[in-house]
Amino acid sequence: MKYIQAEFSGPLNGTVHIPGAKNSSLALLAAACLADNIVTLEGIPRIDDVRIIADIGRDIGMKLRQDGGQVIIDPRWIHSSVIDPGKASSYRASYYFAGALLSKFGRVTIGLPGGDNFVSRPIDQHIKVFKALGAQVHLFKDYYEVEAAELKGADIYFDTITSGATINAMLAAVLAKGRTQLHNAAMDPEVCDTASFLNQLGARIYGAGTEHIRIEGVSYLNGGTHTVIPDRLIAGAFLMAAGLLGGQVTVMDVIPEHLGSCLAKMEEIGMYVECGESQITAFGTNSLKATRIRTGMYPSFATDLQQPMTALLLQAKGKSIVTDRVYPKRFAHVPQLRRLGAEIELRQESAFISGGRPLQGGWVHAADVRAGTCLLMAGLAAEGSTCITGVEHIERGYEDVIGSFRSIGAKLSMREMDAQEHLSQIRESH
């Protein structure tokens, strides 16, 4: 069993090149199924979720070849719309295949979405989209079926802002007959990136990035080339790492506008930030101030950044409060941080952090990718060694987490645990 060993590293300094966005890549790879010719996607990260999509693609006949950060997809050979439930349930964004394949095949069978477990990942808004466009949805224990003889444009009012359902609605509506209008749509950069890609193939999507998106159905999509946007969530975590012990970190190949709320909060707690056209430098000051964070949908502070921000706020003297209303149960990292000496109290959807207290290394477990980032950061600021299990969750989102953190001076290494050590850790955790 693998684990990551983190040592106290002092101030982190250096430069990190940011890869393509995971959340955008998962949508783009499924969206490529809609094309009627070869598609080339640039900047796709080599992460576990992408490998699962490649497996699913091969199962249904999609030809996919990854060469470095370039993925070449030939969707013309897709012969099936039945997605292996086991593979679909291993990552959250599998539901995009439903939207992408429905108009071509009339019926899609797919496993219920999995991935990081934040207690409930409802797909009710996705179901609402499919039904509004004229499809029937049948739910079973481990999978669901969506079928429609024909998809017709509709006015769709989302009950809550949801990036996944907004993207799925665009995928399903681009080949539907007539006009589809989405109201209360998500404004995330990943939504805009998916719309930009589809438009390049010949779709007619207007208003992506606003609350109202209009899709005029077309009869087919061409092939084309598209470069995925950079991963704002990975960039935000590395910038926060500069604040742990007063370092200086530059992230390259980013779009600063995508990190507006994150950068504002970093400056609020006492860090300095300088933005260029495609790079950001963050400076730590050794005098961080406590604050209050409330997550929300873009452009508010991202739920995916509350965990790394929690690690940073452990260094801020005073009481900070982190409230997550997007995923109120997304606090699996808190009991693990307590094992390192952190003083954090959980009440409903909020974590109350007493910062400025020394951390001591120990054994912790990452339950999801962002929790893993949080524990890595805490481990780099803790005295002694911190050993992090659950590496498979971290590798779902990072192409080379060890190499990336080492490039800014982090003392990290990947280790192997033998069976006896593993057993003793299980006993200790209980």
mmCIF file of C-alpha atoms in Angstrom, residues 92-319:
data_model
loop_
_atom_site.group_PDB
_atom_site.id
_atom_site.type_symbol
_atom_site.label_atom_id
_atom_site.label_comp_id
_atom_site.label_asym_id
_atom_site.label_seq_id
_atom_site.Cartn_x
_atom_site.Cartn_y
_atom_site.Cartn_z
ATOM 1 C CA ARG A 92 -18.563 11.512 -10.436
ATOM 2 C CA ALA A 93 -18.676 12.984 -13.950
ATOM 3 C CA SER A 94 -19.762 9.744 -15.643
ATOM 4 C CA TYR A 95 -23.206 11.332 -16.013
ATOM 5 C CA TYR A 96 -21.895 13.417 -18.932
ATOM 6 C CA PHE A 97 -22.020 10.308 -21.100
ATOM 7 C CA ALA A 98 -25.803 10.300 -20.684
ATOM 8 C CA GLY A 99 -26.142 13.784 -22.142
ATOM 9 C CA ALA A 100 -23.560 13.164 -24.873
ATOM 10 C CA LEU A 101 -24.861 9.814 -26.153
ATOM 11 C CA LEU A 102 -28.624 10.257 -25.780
ATOM 12 C CA SER A 103 -29.286 12.187 -28.994
ATOM 13 C CA LYS A 104 -27.214 9.745 -31.079
ATOM 14 C CA PHE A 105 -28.527 6.464 -29.697
ATOM 15 C CA GLY A 106 -31.928 7.254 -28.203
ATOM 16 C CA ARG A 107 -31.115 5.221 -25.092
ATOM 17 C CA VAL A 108 -28.238 5.308 -22.600
ATOM 18 C CA THR A 109 -27.625 2.870 -19.747
ATOM 19 C CA ILE A 110 -25.134 4.053 -17.151
ATOM 20 C CA GLY A 111 -24.117 3.409 -13.535
ATOM 21 C CA LEU A 112 -24.966 5.925 -10.836
ATOM 22 C CA PRO A 113 -22.144 8.487 -10.365
ATOM 23 C CA GLY A 114 -19.391 7.865 -7.826
ATOM 24 C CA GLY A 115 -16.123 9.642 -7.039
ATOM 25 C CA ASP A 116 -15.478 11.612 -3.878
ATOM 26 C CA ASN A 117 -18.174 10.876 -1.329
ATOM 27 C CA PHE A 118 -19.661 14.014 0.224
ATOM 28 C CA VAL A 119 -22.639 12.024 1.545
ATOM 29 C CA SER A 120 -25.014 12.892 -1.301
ATOM 30 C CA ARG A 121 -24.329 13.729 -4.912
ATOM 31 C CA PRO A 122 -27.891 14.022 -6.237
ATOM 32 C CA ILE A 123 -28.614 13.858 -9.967
ATOM 33 C CA ASP A 124 -32.144 15.233 -9.663
ATOM 34 C CA GLN A 125 -31.348 18.310 -11.763
ATOM 35 C CA HIS A 126 -29.841 16.093 -14.482
ATOM 36 C CA ILE A 127 -33.031 14.015 -14.516
ATOM 37 C CA LYS A 128 -35.060 17.234 -14.730
ATOM 38 C CA VAL A 129 -33.055 18.249 -17.825
ATOM 39 C CA PHE A 130 -33.570 14.933 -19.613
ATOM 40 C CA LYS A 131 -37.306 14.892 -18.897
ATOM 41 C CA ALA A 132 -37.718 18.514 -20.039
ATOM 42 C CA LEU A 133 -36.095 17.621 -23.372
ATOM 43 C CA GLY A 134 -38.545 14.740 -23.857
ATOM 44 C CA ALA A 135 -36.680 11.761 -22.422
ATOM 45 C CA GLN A 136 -37.837 9.122 -19.964
ATOM 46 C CA VAL A 137 -35.605 8.224 -17.027
ATOM 47 C CA HIS A 138 -35.706 4.841 -15.290
ATOM 48 C CA LEU A 139 -33.798 4.491 -12.010
ATOM 49 C CA PHE A 140 -32.544 1.117 -10.753
ATOM 50 C CA LYS A 141 -30.428 0.128 -7.769
ATOM 51 C CA ASP A 142 -26.970 0.631 -9.293
ATOM 52 C CA TYR A 143 -27.724 2.216 -12.655
ATOM 53 C CA TYR A 144 -30.222 4.246 -14.617
ATOM 54 C CA GLU A 145 -31.536 4.398 -18.188
ATOM 55 C CA VAL A 146 -32.409 7.476 -20.207
ATOM 56 C CA GLU A 147 -34.334 7.060 -23.456
ATOM 57 C CA ALA A 148 -35.967 9.339 -25.995
ATOM 58 C CA ALA A 149 -37.226 8.808 -29.532
ATOM 59 C CA GLU A 150 -36.484 12.475 -30.159
ATOM 60 C CA LEU A 151 -35.101 15.357 -28.094
ATOM 61 C CA LYS A 152 -36.865 18.716 -28.376
ATOM 62 C CA GLY A 153 -35.704 22.085 -27.065
ATOM 63 C CA ALA A 154 -37.288 23.390 -23.869
ATOM 64 C CA ASP A 155 -37.103 26.099 -21.236
ATOM 65 C CA ILE A 156 -35.344 24.650 -18.196
ATOM 66 C CA TYR A 157 -35.302 26.367 -14.798
ATOM 67 C CA PHE A 158 -32.718 24.864 -12.425
ATOM 68 C CA ASP A 159 -33.858 24.650 -8.804
ATOM 69 C CA THR A 160 -30.275 25.140 -7.664
ATOM 70 C CA ILE A 161 -27.106 26.277 -9.409
ATOM 71 C CA THR A 162 -25.272 23.189 -10.609
ATOM 72 C CA SER A 163 -22.266 23.063 -12.905
ATOM 73 C CA GLY A 164 -22.680 19.369 -13.763
ATOM 74 C CA ALA A 165 -26.338 19.620 -14.770
ATOM 75 C CA THR A 166 -25.716 22.841 -16.719
ATOM 76 C CA ILE A 167 -23.016 21.096 -18.764
ATOM 77 C CA ASN A 168 -25.162 17.990 -19.214
ATOM 78 C CA ALA A 169 -28.034 20.148 -20.455
ATOM 79 C CA MET A 170 -25.770 21.700 -23.102
ATOM 80 C CA LEU A 171 -24.572 18.257 -24.199
ATOM 81 C CA ALA A 172 -28.115 16.932 -24.543
ATOM 82 C CA ALA A 173 -29.510 20.072 -26.186
ATOM 83 C CA VAL A 174 -26.919 20.765 -28.916
ATOM 84 C CA LEU A 175 -28.438 18.126 -31.231
ATOM 85 C CA ALA A 176 -32.042 18.529 -30.001
ATOM 86 C CA LYS A 177 -34.639 20.038 -32.310
ATOM 87 C CA GLY A 178 -35.357 23.705 -31.684
ATOM 88 C CA ARG A 179 -34.261 26.084 -28.953
ATOM 89 C CA THR A 180 -33.323 25.256 -25.371
ATOM 90 C CA GLN A 181 -33.014 27.977 -22.749
ATOM 91 C CA LEU A 182 -31.339 27.361 -19.389
ATOM 92 C CA HIS A 183 -32.254 29.622 -16.480
ATOM 93 C CA ASN A 184 -30.292 29.862 -13.202
ATOM 94 C CA ALA A 185 -27.391 28.198 -15.051
ATOM 95 C CA ALA A 186 -23.960 27.749 -13.488
ATOM 96 C CA MET A 187 -21.342 30.322 -14.550
ATOM 97 C CA ASP A 188 -18.210 28.238 -13.881
ATOM 98 C CA PRO A 189 -15.202 28.506 -16.226
ATOM 99 C CA GLU A 190 -15.668 24.789 -16.939
ATOM 100 C CA VAL A 191 -19.166 25.519 -18.312
ATOM 101 C CA CYS A 192 -17.705 28.213 -20.580
ATOM 102 C CA ASP A 193 -14.906 25.867 -21.691
ATOM 103 C CA THR A 194 -17.377 23.128 -22.655
ATOM 104 C CA ALA A 195 -19.558 25.619 -24.544
ATOM 105 C CA SER A 196 -16.509 27.017 -26.355
ATOM 106 C CA PHE A 197 -15.456 23.515 -27.421
ATOM 107 C CA LEU A 198 -18.934 22.580 -28.658
ATOM 108 C CA ASN A 199 -19.262 25.870 -30.563
ATOM 109 C CA GLN A 200 -15.945 25.180 -32.246
ATOM 110 C CA LEU A 201 -17.431 21.901 -33.488
ATOM 111 C CA GLY A 202 -20.463 23.731 -34.894
ATOM 112 C CA ALA A 203 -22.873 24.001 -31.950
ATOM 113 C CA ARG A 204 -24.809 27.219 -31.368
ATOM 114 C CA ILE A 205 -24.573 28.003 -27.654
ATOM 115 C CA TYR A 206 -24.992 31.593 -26.456
ATOM 116 C CA GLY A 207 -24.590 33.151 -23.005
ATOM 117 C CA ALA A 208 -22.267 30.602 -21.329
ATOM 118 C CA GLY A 209 -20.786 32.306 -18.277
ATOM 119 C CA THR A 210 -24.096 33.994 -17.435
ATOM 120 C CA GLU A 211 -27.232 32.774 -15.649
ATOM 121 C CA HIS A 212 -29.078 32.382 -18.949
ATOM 122 C CA ILE A 213 -27.798 30.083 -21.697
ATOM 123 C CA ARG A 214 -29.510 29.630 -25.073
ATOM 124 C CA ILE A 215 -28.841 26.596 -27.260
ATOM 125 C CA GLU A 216 -30.070 26.438 -30.854
ATOM 126 C CA GLY A 217 -30.131 22.800 -31.915
ATOM 127 C CA VAL A 218 -28.038 21.708 -34.917
ATOM 128 C CA SER A 219 -28.148 18.477 -36.927
ATOM 129 C CA TYR A 220 -24.494 17.460 -36.583
ATOM 130 C CA LEU A 221 -21.113 18.500 -35.158
ATOM 131 C CA ASN A 222 -17.766 18.504 -36.955
ATOM 132 C CA GLY A 223 -14.383 17.507 -35.563
ATOM 133 C CA GLY A 224 -11.862 20.049 -34.315
ATOM 134 C CA THR A 225 -9.070 20.969 -31.903
ATOM 135 C CA HIS A 226 -9.445 22.574 -28.475
ATOM 136 C CA THR A 227 -7.171 23.360 -25.523
ATOM 137 C CA VAL A 228 -8.596 22.767 -22.046
ATOM 138 C CA ILE A 229 -8.495 25.649 -19.563
ATOM 139 C CA PRO A 230 -5.949 25.469 -16.696
ATOM 140 C CA ASP A 231 -6.959 23.950 -13.366
ATOM 141 C CA ARG A 232 -7.909 26.879 -11.123
ATOM 142 C CA LEU A 233 -8.347 24.576 -8.120
ATOM 143 C CA ILE A 234 -4.813 23.174 -8.267
ATOM 144 C CA ALA A 235 -3.488 26.704 -8.866
ATOM 145 C CA GLY A 236 -5.335 28.022 -5.813
ATOM 146 C CA ALA A 237 -3.911 25.303 -3.555
ATOM 147 C CA PHE A 238 -0.321 26.007 -4.634
ATOM 148 C CA LEU A 239 -0.769 29.743 -4.089
ATOM 149 C CA MET A 240 -2.100 29.056 -0.586
ATOM 150 C CA ALA A 241 0.965 26.888 0.084
ATOM 151 C CA ALA A 242 3.088 30.059 -0.123
ATOM 152 C CA GLY A 243 1.300 31.337 2.958
ATOM 153 C CA LEU A 244 1.993 28.315 5.161
ATOM 154 C CA LEU A 245 5.332 29.568 6.494
ATOM 155 C CA GLY A 246 6.045 32.767 4.592
ATOM 156 C CA GLY A 247 7.188 31.581 1.175
ATOM 157 C CA GLN A 248 6.796 32.779 -2.411
ATOM 158 C CA VAL A 249 5.123 30.640 -5.069
ATOM 159 C CA THR A 250 4.421 31.455 -8.730
ATOM 160 C CA VAL A 251 1.856 29.484 -10.737
ATOM 161 C CA MET A 252 2.274 29.571 -14.510
ATOM 162 C CA ASP A 253 -0.213 28.930 -17.348
ATOM 163 C CA VAL A 254 -3.257 30.158 -15.417
ATOM 164 C CA ILE A 255 -6.185 32.503 -16.032
ATOM 165 C CA PRO A 256 -6.116 34.911 -13.040
ATOM 166 C CA GLU A 257 -9.774 35.927 -13.506
ATOM 167 C CA HIS A 258 -10.832 32.360 -12.632
ATOM 168 C CA LEU A 259 -9.334 32.772 -9.126
ATOM 169 C CA GLY A 260 -10.814 36.146 -8.204
ATOM 170 C CA SER A 261 -12.591 35.185 -4.958
ATOM 171 C CA CYS A 262 -9.695 32.966 -3.848
ATOM 172 C CA LEU A 263 -7.079 35.703 -4.373
ATOM 173 C CA ALA A 264 -9.262 38.267 -2.588
ATOM 174 C CA LYS A 265 -9.546 35.997 0.449
ATOM 175 C CA MET A 266 -5.784 35.329 0.473
ATOM 176 C CA GLU A 267 -5.119 39.070 0.540
ATOM 177 C CA GLU A 268 -7.731 39.488 3.272
ATOM 178 C CA ILE A 269 -5.823 37.127 5.584
ATOM 179 C CA GLY A 270 -2.527 38.955 5.021
ATOM 180 C CA MET A 271 -0.873 37.476 1.919
ATOM 181 C CA TYR A 272 0.312 39.514 -1.079
ATOM 182 C CA VAL A 273 -0.644 38.601 -4.636
ATOM 183 C CA GLU A 274 0.723 39.777 -7.986
ATOM 184 C CA CYS A 275 -1.061 38.848 -11.237
ATOM 185 C CA GLY A 276 0.350 38.781 -14.756
ATOM 186 C CA GLU A 277 -1.391 37.831 -17.973
ATOM 187 C CA SER A 278 -1.047 34.081 -17.396
ATOM 188 C CA GLN A 279 0.759 33.815 -14.061
ATOM 189 C CA ILE A 280 0.167 34.637 -10.399
ATOM 190 C CA THR A 281 2.710 35.023 -7.596
ATOM 191 C CA ALA A 282 1.691 34.722 -3.946
ATOM 192 C CA PHE A 283 3.831 35.948 -1.048
ATOM 193 C CA GLY A 284 3.437 34.668 2.501
ATOM 194 C CA THR A 285 4.010 37.094 5.377
ATOM 195 C CA ASN A 286 4.295 34.996 8.577
ATOM 196 C CA SER A 287 1.464 37.055 10.067
ATOM 197 C CA LEU A 288 -1.786 35.588 8.800
ATOM 198 C CA LYS A 289 -5.111 36.840 10.148
ATOM 199 C CA ALA A 290 -8.119 34.703 10.990
ATOM 200 C CA THR A 291 -11.146 35.064 8.726
ATOM 201 C CA ARG A 292 -14.496 33.617 7.763
ATOM 202 C CA ILE A 293 -15.036 31.603 4.566
ATOM 203 C CA ARG A 294 -18.396 30.788 2.985
ATOM 204 C CA THR A 295 -18.327 28.578 -0.081
ATOM 205 C CA GLY A 296 -20.705 29.071 -2.976
ATOM 206 C CA MET A 297 -21.055 28.486 -6.681
ATOM 207 C CA TYR A 298 -18.756 30.409 -9.024
ATOM 208 C CA PRO A 299 -17.759 33.227 -8.766
ATOM 209 C CA SER A 300 -18.011 32.718 -4.981
ATOM 210 C CA PHE A 301 -15.299 30.905 -3.011
ATOM 211 C CA ALA A 302 -15.089 27.356 -4.401
ATOM 212 C CA THR A 303 -16.001 24.368 -2.237
ATOM 213 C CA ASP A 304 -12.946 22.591 -3.704
ATOM 214 C CA LEU A 305 -10.681 25.233 -2.133
ATOM 215 C CA GLN A 306 -12.092 25.209 1.403
ATOM 216 C CA GLN A 307 -9.970 22.216 2.440
ATOM 217 C CA PRO A 308 -6.580 23.668 1.413
ATOM 218 C CA MET A 309 -7.696 27.006 2.887
ATOM 219 C CA THR A 310 -8.406 25.196 6.165
ATOM 220 C CA ALA A 311 -4.769 24.004 6.241
ATOM 221 C CA LEU A 312 -3.640 27.593 5.683
ATOM 222 C CA LEU A 313 -5.934 28.977 8.397
ATOM 223 C CA LEU A 314 -4.319 26.625 10.927
ATOM 224 C CA GLN A 315 -1.375 29.026 10.667
ATOM 225 C CA ALA A 316 -3.523 32.135 11.311
ATOM 226 C CA LYS A 317 -3.754 33.196 14.954
ATOM 227 C CA GLY A 318 -7.298 33.551 16.194
ATOM 228 C CA LYS A 319 -10.598 31.871 15.357
#
